[in-house]
Amino acid sequence: MALRRGLGIVLAMAFCVMLGACSTGKALRVEVPSVGSSPSATATKQRTISPEEAEAWEKPFTPAQIRSLLLNTDLSGLRADGADPAEIHEYLSTCARCVIALPSHEAAGERFQVFSVSTAGDSYSFASFVVRNDAGTPRIVLAVGGSDIYLTSGSDGSLVAQEAIYEPQDPMCCPSGWSVRLFRYQDGRFIEGDTFESPVDYAEPEGEK
């Protein structure tokens, strides 16, 4: 499947959250604004989290509830290349533990939950979502897709989307670089600014042979 092109990347997520069952009634539509700019962000997937942190990240909505929401949502507005909404639905329909809760994001005094859709075996993320608590109902306010993509909090309330860039000759372990996009929260929406790309230098550090 096309979404698994970058499996095995060195920055893969170190945690996966247990999911239960949940269901929503009718299909919803993703609210997608325009897209992003970019200061660098620390990859949260490199850090092991405590059970207390994991529990806090899953409130008020659990990964099981977000999985159910996504299965009943029209994802045709999903941004970025390499993320087919139909494949996301298909994958989630057969994988009950592939929605992972990431650290929440705060902007303008409002807290948003962040989730990624990742492969079960190696936590390769191919879509990430920002969810607002709308009077007790989860609502998707930003959806991005791509190769090993994750959303993390940046400075001044910004939200950073970091995605691996693979050239045709790249092995699974080693992308050619990273694309970084910055989203600003403005007038109740996440607005995308500039996009930056940074190559990866795999040269050995000085002194190493």
mmCIF file of N, CA, C and O in Angstrom, residues 11-15 42-50 53-54 57 102-103:
data_model
loop_
_atom_site.group_PDB
_atom_site.id
_atom_site.type_symbol
_atom_site.label_atom_id
_atom_site.label_comp_id
_atom_site.label_asym_id
_atom_site.label_seq_id
_atom_site.Cartn_x
_atom_site.Cartn_y
_atom_site.Cartn_z
ATOM 1 N N LEU A 11 12.828 7.959 13.384
ATOM 2 C CA LEU A 11 12.138 8.784 14.386
ATOM 3 C C LEU A 11 10.760 8.253 14.722
ATOM 4 O O LEU A 11 9.888 8.985 15.156
ATOM 5 N N ALA A 12 10.509 6.938 14.491
ATOM 6 C CA ALA A 12 9.169 6.368 14.668
ATOM 7 C C ALA A 12 8.674 6.517 16.089
ATOM 8 O O ALA A 12 9.445 6.544 17.021
ATOM 9 N N MET A 13 7.383 6.624 16.238
ATOM 10 C CA MET A 13 6.762 6.819 17.554
ATOM 11 C C MET A 13 7.059 5.654 18.474
ATOM 12 O O MET A 13 7.080 4.523 18.052
ATOM 13 N N ALA A 14 7.274 5.971 19.768
ATOM 14 C CA ALA A 14 7.633 4.956 20.758
ATOM 15 C C ALA A 14 6.448 4.513 21.580
ATOM 16 O O ALA A 14 6.600 3.796 22.548
ATOM 17 N N PHE A 15 5.282 4.990 21.241
ATOM 18 C CA PHE A 15 4.147 4.561 22.045
ATOM 19 C C PHE A 15 2.919 4.336 21.179
ATOM 20 O O PHE A 15 2.806 4.878 20.120
ATOM 21 N N THR A 42 10.642 19.890 18.261
ATOM 22 C CA THR A 42 11.192 18.666 18.823
ATOM 23 C C THR A 42 10.229 17.535 18.561
ATOM 24 O O THR A 42 9.051 17.634 18.852
ATOM 25 N N ALA A 43 10.720 16.422 18.025
ATOM 26 C CA ALA A 43 9.849 15.299 17.683
ATOM 27 C C ALA A 43 9.406 14.599 18.944
ATOM 28 O O ALA A 43 10.183 13.959 19.628
ATOM 29 N N THR A 44 8.113 14.687 19.259
ATOM 30 C CA THR A 44 7.602 14.077 20.478
ATOM 31 C C THR A 44 7.697 12.562 20.414
ATOM 32 O O THR A 44 7.691 11.896 21.438
ATOM 33 N N LYS A 45 7.781 11.994 19.208
ATOM 34 C CA LYS A 45 7.813 10.554 19.095
ATOM 35 C C LYS A 45 9.125 9.953 19.577
ATOM 36 O O LYS A 45 9.256 8.756 19.661
ATOM 37 N N GLN A 46 10.104 10.793 19.901
ATOM 38 C CA GLN A 46 11.359 10.284 20.400
ATOM 39 C C GLN A 46 11.321 10.083 21.917
ATOM 40 O O GLN A 46 12.207 9.478 22.477
ATOM 41 N N ARG A 47 10.322 10.607 22.592
ATOM 42 C CA ARG A 47 10.294 10.594 24.044
ATOM 43 C C ARG A 47 9.262 9.602 24.557
ATOM 44 O O ARG A 47 8.139 9.561 24.087
ATOM 45 N N THR A 48 9.659 8.796 25.532
ATOM 46 C CA THR A 48 8.731 7.870 26.162
ATOM 47 C C THR A 48 7.886 8.633 27.172
ATOM 48 O O THR A 48 8.410 9.421 27.960
ATOM 49 N N ILE A 49 6.585 8.415 27.138
ATOM 50 C CA ILE A 49 5.694 9.169 28.014
ATOM 51 C C ILE A 49 5.253 8.323 29.195
ATOM 52 O O ILE A 49 5.285 7.095 29.161
ATOM 53 N N SER A 50 4.834 9.001 30.248
ATOM 54 C CA SER A 50 4.355 8.325 31.442
ATOM 55 C C SER A 50 2.869 8.000 31.277
ATOM 56 O O SER A 50 2.174 8.615 30.466
ATOM 57 N N GLU A 53 0.788 11.131 31.660
ATOM 58 C CA GLU A 53 0.767 11.994 30.480
ATOM 59 C C GLU A 53 -0.177 11.423 29.423
ATOM 60 O O GLU A 53 -0.958 12.161 28.816
ATOM 61 N N ALA A 54 -0.090 10.126 29.204
ATOM 62 C CA ALA A 54 -0.940 9.488 28.192
ATOM 63 C C ALA A 54 -2.409 9.684 28.530
ATOM 64 O O ALA A 54 -3.232 9.973 27.653
ATOM 65 N N TRP A 57 -3.409 13.282 27.799
ATOM 66 C CA TRP A 57 -3.503 13.566 26.374
ATOM 67 C C TRP A 57 -4.810 13.045 25.781
ATOM 68 O O TRP A 57 -5.276 13.552 24.772
ATOM 69 N N LEU A 102 -1.279 12.392 20.691
ATOM 70 C CA LEU A 102 -0.051 13.152 20.841
ATOM 71 C C LEU A 102 -0.268 14.255 21.883
ATOM 72 O O LEU A 102 -1.405 14.507 22.283
ATOM 73 N N PRO A 103 0.802 14.924 22.325
ATOM 74 C CA PRO A 103 0.618 16.022 23.287
ATOM 75 C C PRO A 103 -0.360 17.065 22.748
ATOM 76 O O PRO A 103 -0.348 17.389 21.560
#
